[in-house]
Every structure is written in C-alpha cells, then in structure tokens.
mmCIF file of N, CA and C in Angstrom:
data_model
loop_
_atom_site.group_PDB
_atom_site.id
_atom_site.type_symbol
_atom_site.label_atom_id
_atom_site.label_comp_id
_atom_site.label_asym_id
_atom_site.label_seq_id
_atom_site.Cartn_x
_atom_site.Cartn_y
_atom_site.Cartn_z
ATOM 1 N N MET Q 615 0.670 -1.282 0.126
ATOM 2 C CA MET Q 615 0.046 0.076 0.004
ATOM 3 C C MET Q 615 0.887 1.336 -0.173
ATOM 4 N N PRO Q 616 1.837 1.329 0.503
ATOM 5 C CA PRO Q 616 2.710 2.505 0.919
ATOM 6 C C PRO Q 616 3.374 2.795 -0.636
ATOM 7 N N GLY Q 617 3.550 2.172 -1.112
ATOM 8 C CA GLY Q 617 4.100 1.981 -2.801
ATOM 9 C C GLY Q 617 3.005 2.828 -3.619
ATOM 10 N N ARG Q 618 1.975 2.266 -3.483
ATOM 11 C CA ARG Q 618 0.729 2.734 -4.261
ATOM 12 C C ARG Q 618 0.500 4.179 -3.924
ATOM 13 N N LEU Q 619 0.504 4.592 -2.645
ATOM 14 C CA LEU Q 619 0.251 5.867 -2.162
ATOM 15 C C LEU Q 619 1.074 7.019 -2.741
ATOM 16 N N SER Q 620 2.302 6.408 -2.544
ATOM 17 C CA SER Q 620 3.455 7.349 -3.061
ATOM 18 C C SER Q 620 3.249 7.866 -4.851
ATOM 19 N N ALA Q 621 2.842 6.448 -5.226
ATOM 20 C CA ALA Q 621 2.741 6.886 -6.707
ATOM 21 C C ALA Q 621 1.315 7.637 -7.070
ATOM 22 N N ILE Q 622 0.446 7.620 -6.407
ATOM 23 C CA ILE Q 622 -0.688 8.560 -6.316
ATOM 24 C C ILE Q 622 -0.463 9.806 -6.014
ATOM 25 N N VAL Q 623 0.405 10.035 -4.908
ATOM 26 C CA VAL Q 623 0.917 11.301 -4.541
ATOM 27 C C VAL Q 623 1.914 11.883 -5.809
ATOM 28 N N SER Q 624 2.591 11.226 -6.067
ATOM 29 C CA SER Q 624 3.672 11.780 -7.271
ATOM 30 C C SER Q 624 2.782 12.210 -8.573
ATOM 31 N N ALA Q 625 1.721 11.068 -8.902
ATOM 32 C CA ALA Q 625 0.795 11.685 -10.003
ATOM 33 C C ALA Q 625 0.259 13.082 -9.922
ATOM 34 N N VAL Q 626 -0.612 13.194 -8.740
ATOM 35 C CA VAL Q 626 -1.011 14.391 -8.448
ATOM 36 C C VAL Q 626 -0.180 15.587 -8.387
ATOM 37 N N LEU Q 627 1.105 15.436 -7.793
ATOM 38 C CA LEU Q 627 1.997 16.482 -7.640
ATOM 39 C C LEU Q 627 2.346 16.978 -9.465
ATOM 40 N N LEU Q 628 2.470 15.819 -10.153
ATOM 41 C CA LEU Q 628 2.915 16.275 -11.629
ATOM 42 C C LEU Q 628 1.740 16.889 -12.198
ATOM 43 N N VAL Q 629 0.399 16.547 -12.014
ATOM 44 C CA VAL Q 629 -0.774 17.153 -12.642
ATOM 45 C C VAL Q 629 -0.570 18.677 -12.176
ATOM 46 N N ALA Q 630 -0.326 18.840 -10.979
ATOM 47 C CA ALA Q 630 -0.336 20.339 -10.457
ATOM 48 C C ALA Q 630 0.806 20.975 -11.172
ATOM 49 N N LEU Q 631 1.932 20.534 -11.267
ATOM 50 C CA LEU Q 631 3.002 21.046 -11.958
ATOM 51 C C LEU Q 631 2.491 21.199 -13.444
ATOM 52 N N ALA Q 632 2.146 20.789 -14.281
ATOM 53 C CA ALA Q 632 1.565 20.761 -15.536
ATOM 54 C C ALA Q 632 0.489 21.703 -16.026
ATOM 55 N N VAL Q 633 -0.396 21.944 -14.910
ATOM 56 C CA VAL Q 633 -1.444 22.752 -15.098
ATOM 57 C C VAL Q 633 -0.821 24.385 -14.832
ATOM 58 N N PRO Q 634 -1.100 25.266 -15.929
ATOM 59 C CA PRO Q 634 -0.546 26.541 -15.643
ATOM 60 C C PRO Q 634 -1.479 27.273 -14.619
ATOM 61 N N ALA Q 635 -1.028 28.172 -14.004
ATOM 62 C CA ALA Q 635 -1.784 29.004 -13.018
ATOM 63 C C ALA Q 635 -2.587 29.872 -13.870
ATOM 64 N N HIS Q 636 -3.981 30.086 -13.240
ATOM 65 C CA HIS Q 636 -4.953 30.988 -13.876
ATOM 66 C C HIS Q 636 -4.506 32.394 -13.499
ATOM 67 N N ALA Q 637 -4.442 33.248 -14.929
ATOM 68 C CA ALA Q 637 -4.205 34.742 -14.676
ATOM 69 C C ALA Q 637 -5.337 35.401 -13.889
ATOM 70 N N ALA Q 638 -4.886 36.517 -13.113
ATOM 71 C CA ALA Q 638 -5.628 36.929 -12.030
ATOM 72 C C ALA Q 638 -6.179 38.246 -12.793
ATOM 73 N N THR Q 639 -7.343 39.025 -12.478
ATOM 74 C CA THR Q 639 -7.772 40.189 -12.418
ATOM 75 C C THR Q 639 -7.752 40.995 -11.297
ATOM 76 N N ILE Q 640 -6.803 42.018 -11.608
ATOM 77 C CA ILE Q 640 -6.530 43.201 -10.523
ATOM 78 C C ILE Q 640 -7.453 44.606 -11.001
ATOM 79 N N GLU Q 641 -8.301 44.791 -9.775
ATOM 80 C CA GLU Q 641 -9.163 45.929 -9.895
ATOM 81 C C GLU Q 641 -8.390 47.157 -9.361
ATOM 82 N N ILE Q 642 -8.407 48.216 -10.033
ATOM 83 C CA ILE Q 642 -7.758 49.406 -9.668
ATOM 84 C C ILE Q 642 -9.151 50.557 -9.882
ATOM 85 N N THR Q 643 -9.505 51.398 -8.707
ATOM 86 C CA THR Q 643 -10.431 52.197 -8.931
ATOM 87 C C THR Q 643 -10.033 53.660 -9.030
ATOM 88 N N MET Q 644 -10.741 54.495 -9.703
ATOM 89 C CA MET Q 644 -10.550 55.688 -9.961
ATOM 90 C C MET Q 644 -11.880 56.494 -9.557
ATOM 91 N N GLU Q 645 -11.600 57.215 -8.298
ATOM 92 C CA GLU Q 645 -12.695 57.677 -7.856
ATOM 93 C C GLU Q 645 -12.392 58.934 -6.757
ATOM 94 N N ASN Q 646 -13.383 60.111 -7.109
ATOM 95 C CA ASN Q 646 -12.992 61.296 -6.109
ATOM 96 C C ASN Q 646 -11.500 62.026 -6.547
ATOM 97 N N LEU Q 647 -10.981 61.723 -7.699
ATOM 98 C CA LEU Q 647 -9.543 62.178 -8.289
ATOM 99 C C LEU Q 647 -8.362 61.332 -7.668
ATOM 100 N N GLU Q 648 -8.788 60.298 -7.116
ATOM 101 C CA GLU Q 648 -7.710 59.280 -6.516
ATOM 102 C C GLU Q 648 -7.575 58.110 -7.264
ATOM 103 N N VAL Q 649 -6.630 57.367 -7.336
ATOM 104 C CA VAL Q 649 -6.323 56.098 -7.590
ATOM 105 C C VAL Q 649 -6.005 55.154 -6.517
ATOM 106 N N SER Q 650 -6.903 54.046 -6.352
ATOM 107 C CA SER Q 650 -6.712 53.218 -5.381
ATOM 108 C C SER Q 650 -6.928 51.401 -5.697
ATOM 109 N N PRO Q 651 -5.747 50.593 -5.430
ATOM 110 C CA PRO Q 651 -4.716 51.191 -4.595
ATOM 111 C C PRO Q 651 -3.565 52.056 -5.664
ATOM 112 N N LYS Q 652 -2.758 52.931 -4.878
ATOM 113 C CA LYS Q 652 -1.783 53.569 -5.413
ATOM 114 C C LYS Q 652 -0.590 52.753 -6.007
ATOM 115 N N ASP Q 653 -0.621 51.482 -5.160
ATOM 116 C CA ASP Q 653 0.633 50.766 -5.490
ATOM 117 C C ASP Q 653 0.037 49.235 -5.662
ATOM 118 N N ALA Q 654 -0.169 48.824 -6.933
ATOM 119 C CA ALA Q 654 -0.754 47.620 -7.081
ATOM 120 C C ALA Q 654 0.585 46.587 -7.810
ATOM 121 N N SER Q 655 0.336 45.220 -7.436
ATOM 122 C CA SER Q 655 1.237 44.364 -7.890
ATOM 123 C C SER Q 655 0.484 43.300 -8.767
ATOM 124 N N ALA Q 656 1.347 42.667 -9.854
ATOM 125 C CA ALA Q 656 0.388 41.722 -10.749
ATOM 126 C C ALA Q 656 1.579 41.077 -11.274
ATOM 127 N N LYS Q 657 1.244 40.066 -12.213
ATOM 128 C CA LYS Q 657 2.209 39.034 -12.740
ATOM 129 C C LYS Q 657 1.958 39.251 -14.440
ATOM 130 N N VAL Q 658 2.991 38.963 -15.193
ATOM 131 C CA VAL Q 658 2.767 38.938 -16.471
ATOM 132 C C VAL Q 658 1.636 37.925 -17.034
ATOM 133 N N GLY Q 659 0.650 38.355 -17.752
ATOM 134 C CA GLY Q 659 -0.442 37.533 -18.070
ATOM 135 C C GLY Q 659 -1.915 37.859 -17.374
ATOM 136 N N ASP Q 660 -1.759 38.620 -16.251
ATOM 137 C CA ASP Q 660 -2.803 39.147 -15.371
ATOM 138 C C ASP Q 660 -3.504 40.205 -16.185
ATOM 139 N N THR Q 661 -4.652 40.563 -15.893
ATOM 140 C CA THR Q 661 -5.505 41.815 -16.461
ATOM 141 C C THR Q 661 -5.833 42.931 -15.430
ATOM 142 N N ILE Q 662 -5.413 44.051 -15.645
ATOM 143 C CA ILE Q 662 -5.657 45.023 -14.958
ATOM 144 C C ILE Q 662 -7.092 45.629 -15.430
ATOM 145 N N GLU Q 663 -7.728 45.915 -14.465
ATOM 146 C CA GLU Q 663 -9.261 46.522 -14.790
ATOM 147 C C GLU Q 663 -9.197 47.811 -13.941
ATOM 148 N N TRP Q 664 -9.198 48.928 -14.586
ATOM 149 C CA TRP Q 664 -9.404 50.238 -14.029
ATOM 150 C C TRP Q 664 -10.803 50.623 -14.138
ATOM 151 N N ILE Q 665 -11.390 50.831 -13.065
ATOM 152 C CA ILE Q 665 -12.795 51.172 -12.926
ATOM 153 C C ILE Q 665 -12.993 52.638 -12.530
ATOM 154 N N ASN Q 666 -13.656 53.401 -13.445
ATOM 155 C CA ASN Q 666 -13.568 54.821 -13.255
ATOM 156 C C ASN Q 666 -15.072 55.236 -12.642
ATOM 157 N N LYS Q 667 -15.067 55.406 -11.425
ATOM 158 C CA LYS Q 667 -16.479 55.845 -10.820
ATOM 159 C C LYS Q 667 -16.754 57.413 -10.692
ATOM 160 N N ASP Q 668 -15.785 57.915 -11.154
ATOM 161 C CA ASP Q 668 -16.160 59.380 -11.258
ATOM 162 C C ASP Q 668 -17.020 59.853 -12.299
ATOM 163 N N VAL Q 669 -17.496 61.165 -12.630
ATOM 164 C CA VAL Q 669 -18.438 61.646 -13.659
ATOM 165 C C VAL Q 669 -17.546 62.370 -14.671
ATOM 166 N N PHE Q 670 -16.295 62.123 -14.741
ATOM 167 C CA PHE Q 670 -15.618 62.679 -15.742
ATOM 168 C C PHE Q 670 -14.481 61.574 -15.965
ATOM 169 N N ALA Q 671 -14.018 61.740 -17.382
ATOM 170 C CA ALA Q 671 -12.882 60.710 -17.921
ATOM 171 C C ALA Q 671 -11.599 60.754 -17.224
ATOM 172 N N HIS Q 672 -11.219 59.735 -17.355
ATOM 173 C CA HIS Q 672 -9.699 59.585 -16.959
ATOM 174 C C HIS Q 672 -9.024 58.881 -17.935
ATOM 175 N N THR Q 673 -7.705 58.769 -17.744
ATOM 176 C CA THR Q 673 -6.933 57.689 -18.457
ATOM 177 C C THR Q 673 -5.810 57.085 -17.567
ATOM 178 N N ALA Q 674 -5.283 55.729 -17.932
ATOM 179 C CA ALA Q 674 -4.218 55.183 -17.077
ATOM 180 C C ALA Q 674 -3.008 55.320 -18.077
ATOM 181 N N THR Q 675 -2.420 56.041 -17.978
ATOM 182 C CA THR Q 675 -1.091 56.537 -19.145
ATOM 183 C C THR Q 675 -0.023 56.035 -18.417
ATOM 184 N N ALA Q 676 0.821 55.052 -18.938
ATOM 185 C CA ALA Q 676 2.060 54.549 -18.640
ATOM 186 C C ALA Q 676 3.247 55.852 -18.558
ATOM 187 N N GLY Q 677 3.981 56.411 -17.778
ATOM 188 C CA GLY Q 677 5.138 57.398 -18.002
ATOM 189 C C GLY Q 677 6.178 56.685 -18.752
ATOM 190 N N ASN Q 678 6.203 55.589 -19.318
ATOM 191 C CA ASN Q 678 7.304 55.133 -20.105
ATOM 192 C C ASN Q 678 6.654 54.815 -21.334
ATOM 193 N N GLY Q 679 5.312 54.933 -21.705
ATOM 194 C CA GLY Q 679 4.787 54.847 -22.901
ATOM 195 C C GLY Q 679 4.330 53.149 -23.481
ATOM 196 N N ASP Q 680 4.166 52.646 -22.206
ATOM 197 C CA ASP Q 680 3.726 51.058 -22.428
ATOM 198 C C ASP Q 680 2.157 50.998 -22.922
ATOM 199 N N PHE Q 681 1.410 51.729 -22.106
ATOM 200 C CA PHE Q 681 0.083 51.646 -22.337
ATOM 201 C C PHE Q 681 -0.731 53.203 -22.167
ATOM 202 N N ASP Q 682 -1.628 53.272 -22.489
ATOM 203 C CA ASP Q 682 -2.342 54.748 -22.729
ATOM 204 C C ASP Q 682 -3.876 53.986 -22.668
ATOM 205 N N VAL Q 683 -4.709 53.821 -21.449
ATOM 206 C CA VAL Q 683 -5.960 53.218 -21.371
ATOM 207 C C VAL Q 683 -7.050 54.530 -21.097
ATOM 208 N N ASN Q 684 -8.048 54.673 -22.147
ATOM 209 C CA ASN Q 684 -8.896 55.852 -21.988
ATOM 210 C C ASN Q 684 -10.223 55.078 -21.148
ATOM 211 N N LEU Q 685 -10.541 55.757 -20.199
ATOM 212 C CA LEU Q 685 -11.570 55.546 -18.959
ATOM 213 C C LEU Q 685 -12.614 56.469 -19.204
ATOM 214 N N PRO Q 686 -13.766 56.233 -20.034
ATOM 215 C CA PRO Q 686 -14.789 57.252 -20.027
ATOM 216 C C PRO Q 686 -15.530 57.322 -18.705
ATOM 217 N N ALA Q 687 -16.423 58.370 -18.322
ATOM 218 C CA ALA Q 687 -16.968 58.576 -16.945
ATOM 219 C C ALA Q 687 -17.666 57.255 -16.829
ATOM 220 N N LYS Q 688 -17.966 56.867 -15.466
ATOM 221 C CA LYS Q 688 -18.619 55.653 -14.892
ATOM 222 C C LYS Q 688 -18.315 54.566 -15.829
ATOM 223 N N LYS Q 689 -17.081 54.116 -16.580
ATOM 224 C CA LYS Q 689 -16.815 53.002 -17.394
ATOM 225 C C LYS Q 689 -15.520 52.264 -16.890
ATOM 226 N N SER Q 690 -15.223 51.381 -17.542
ATOM 227 C CA SER Q 690 -13.893 50.519 -16.969
ATOM 228 C C SER Q 690 -13.275 50.377 -18.287
ATOM 229 N N GLY Q 691 -12.013 49.899 -18.368
ATOM 230 C CA GLY Q 691 -11.144 49.540 -19.043
ATOM 231 C C GLY Q 691 -10.174 48.642 -18.699
ATOM 232 N N THR Q 692 -9.542 47.887 -19.657
ATOM 233 C CA THR Q 692 -8.630 46.437 -19.217
ATOM 234 C C THR Q 692 -7.463 46.609 -20.067
ATOM 235 N N LEU Q 693 -6.306 45.964 -19.539
ATOM 236 C CA LEU Q 693 -5.329 45.628 -20.031
ATOM 237 C C LEU Q 693 -4.385 44.438 -19.748
ATOM 238 N N VAL Q 694 -3.916 43.421 -20.497
ATOM 239 C CA VAL Q 694 -3.678 42.372 -20.289
ATOM 240 C C VAL Q 694 -1.939 42.727 -20.181
ATOM 241 N N LEU Q 695 -1.229 42.504 -19.156
ATOM 242 C CA LEU Q 695 0.112 42.799 -18.935
ATOM 243 C C LEU Q 695 0.978 41.657 -19.886
ATOM 244 N N LYS Q 696 1.826 42.391 -20.580
ATOM 245 C CA LYS Q 696 2.723 41.487 -21.582
ATOM 246 C C LYS Q 696 3.993 41.355 -21.198
ATOM 247 N N LYS Q 697 4.626 42.399 -20.026
ATOM 248 C CA LYS Q 697 6.130 42.417 -19.738
ATOM 249 C C LYS Q 697 6.348 42.614 -18.286
ATOM 250 N N ALA Q 698 7.198 42.296 -17.717
ATOM 251 C CA ALA Q 698 7.609 42.498 -16.131
ATOM 252 C C ALA Q 698 8.228 43.841 -16.288
ATOM 253 N N GLY Q 699 8.048 44.735 -15.137
ATOM 254 C CA GLY Q 699 8.701 45.894 -14.737
ATOM 255 C C GLY Q 699 7.846 46.693 -13.720
ATOM 256 N N THR Q 700 8.435 47.697 -13.282
ATOM 257 C CA THR Q 700 7.696 48.760 -12.661
ATOM 258 C C THR Q 700 7.099 49.818 -13.371
ATOM 259 N N ILE Q 701 5.902 50.144 -13.522
ATOM 260 C CA ILE Q 701 5.640 51.196 -14.263
ATOM 261 C C ILE Q 701 4.839 52.288 -13.515
ATOM 262 N N ASP Q 702 5.222 53.609 -13.409
ATOM 263 C CA ASP Q 702 4.537 54.591 -12.976
ATOM 264 C C ASP Q 702 3.637 54.978 -13.891
ATOM 265 N N TYR Q 703 2.353 55.439 -13.636
ATOM 266 C CA TYR Q 703 0.893 55.739 -14.528
ATOM 267 C C TYR Q 703 0.620 56.822 -13.726
ATOM 268 N N TYR Q 704 -0.182 57.662 -14.587
ATOM 269 C CA TYR Q 704 -1.022 58.842 -14.329
ATOM 270 C C TYR Q 704 -2.309 59.043 -15.137
ATOM 271 N N CYS Q 705 -2.956 59.920 -14.665
ATOM 272 C CA CYS Q 705 -4.093 60.507 -15.694
ATOM 273 C C CYS Q 705 -3.781 61.729 -16.455
ATOM 274 N N ARG Q 706 -3.874 61.558 -17.818
ATOM 275 C CA ARG Q 706 -3.374 62.635 -18.421
ATOM 276 C C ARG Q 706 -4.329 63.927 -18.135
ATOM 277 N N TYR Q 707 -5.661 63.673 -17.944
ATOM 278 C CA TYR Q 707 -6.507 64.946 -17.562
ATOM 279 C C TYR Q 707 -6.261 65.550 -16.312
ATOM 280 N N HIS Q 708 -5.831 64.457 -15.352
ATOM 281 C CA HIS Q 708 -5.584 65.363 -13.777
ATOM 282 C C HIS Q 708 -4.210 64.748 -13.456
ATOM 283 N N PRO Q 709 -3.131 65.061 -13.983
ATOM 284 C CA PRO Q 709 -1.741 64.569 -13.671
ATOM 285 C C PRO Q 709 -1.478 64.243 -12.179
ATOM 286 N N ASN Q 710 -2.124 64.976 -11.253
ATOM 287 C CA ASN Q 710 -1.940 64.481 -9.850
ATOM 288 C C ASN Q 710 -2.608 63.349 -9.402
ATOM 289 N N MET Q 711 -3.324 62.465 -10.343
ATOM 290 C CA MET Q 711 -3.604 61.126 -9.961
ATOM 291 C C MET Q 711 -2.547 60.391 -10.686
ATOM 292 N N LYS Q 712 -1.604 59.762 -9.694
ATOM 293 C CA LYS Q 712 -0.482 59.021 -10.048
ATOM 294 C C LYS Q 712 -0.457 57.609 -9.152
ATOM 295 N N ALA Q 713 -0.164 56.639 -9.801
ATOM 296 C CA ALA Q 713 0.211 55.489 -9.287
ATOM 297 C C ALA Q 713 1.266 54.688 -9.661
ATOM 298 N N THR Q 714 1.518 53.401 -9.033
ATOM 299 C CA THR Q 714 2.557 52.564 -9.651
ATOM 300 C C THR Q 714 2.118 51.071 -9.842
ATOM 301 N N LEU Q 715 2.433 50.280 -10.845
ATOM 302 C CA LEU Q 715 2.248 48.841 -10.977
ATOM 303 C C LEU Q 715 3.586 48.128 -11.059
ATOM 304 N N LYS Q 716 3.547 47.296 -10.049
ATOM 305 C CA LYS Q 716 4.649 46.399 -10.182
ATOM 306 C C LYS Q 716 4.131 44.881 -10.754
ATOM 307 N N ILE Q 717 4.994 44.490 -11.815
ATOM 308 C CA ILE Q 717 4.723 43.531 -12.616
ATOM 309 C C ILE Q 717 5.787 42.534 -12.620
ATOM 310 N N GLU Q 718 5.364 41.218 -11.966
ATOM 311 C CA GLU Q 718 6.280 40.272 -11.985
ATOM 312 C C GLU Q 718 6.513 39.345 -13.061
ATOM 313 N N PRO Q 719 7.230 38.438 -13.443
ATOM 314 C CA PRO Q 719 7.346 37.622 -14.691
ATOM 315 C C PRO Q 719 6.407 36.491 -14.129
#
C-alpha cells in the first residue's frame, strides 16, 4: 500500500505542476480624483481593470509609453500585462492622479 500511495501522490503533484496557473484580474478604482490602490502588484498575463467611478473621464497612461487606457466617465477599461517591470502611470487629464504598477514575470 505505501508504494501505491506514493505513486498517487507523485501523479497528483505532476498534474499540479503541468497545469498553468490562472491569470488574475486586478481591479484599480479611480474615484474622487484618487487612484486606489496607488501601488498594485501583478504578474505577466494578469489583467488590470481600471474602474472609473467619477463623472468625468480619466486615463491610465504609463510614464514609459507602454500603455494609455482611456476611461470614460462611469466606465472601465482593461489591459493584459505583457512584460515585467515597474511602471509609474497617471491620468493625462488630472496629472496629480498617480500610481505604480509592479509586474512580476
């Protein structure tokens, strides 16, 4: 029996390693001219969803030019992360709205 149990455990571990991890969706809210959270962490392949709860438009504009997501009033926008790094971003309409996205491989 111990040999059979060991084989089952090994098979389960092998399947667990072969199945890729599911990508996550990270929600970032823009409300009252604030970005929340100001510092977010994610992984390559994850989706960032910016939710604009304000009555006016915002953007999520990367300082390095990697992305520029338009967020109409009371709407949301998404971006699938393609590469690792730390990106500072802001709203082009309200430059005081700043945040940082840390993307791990």
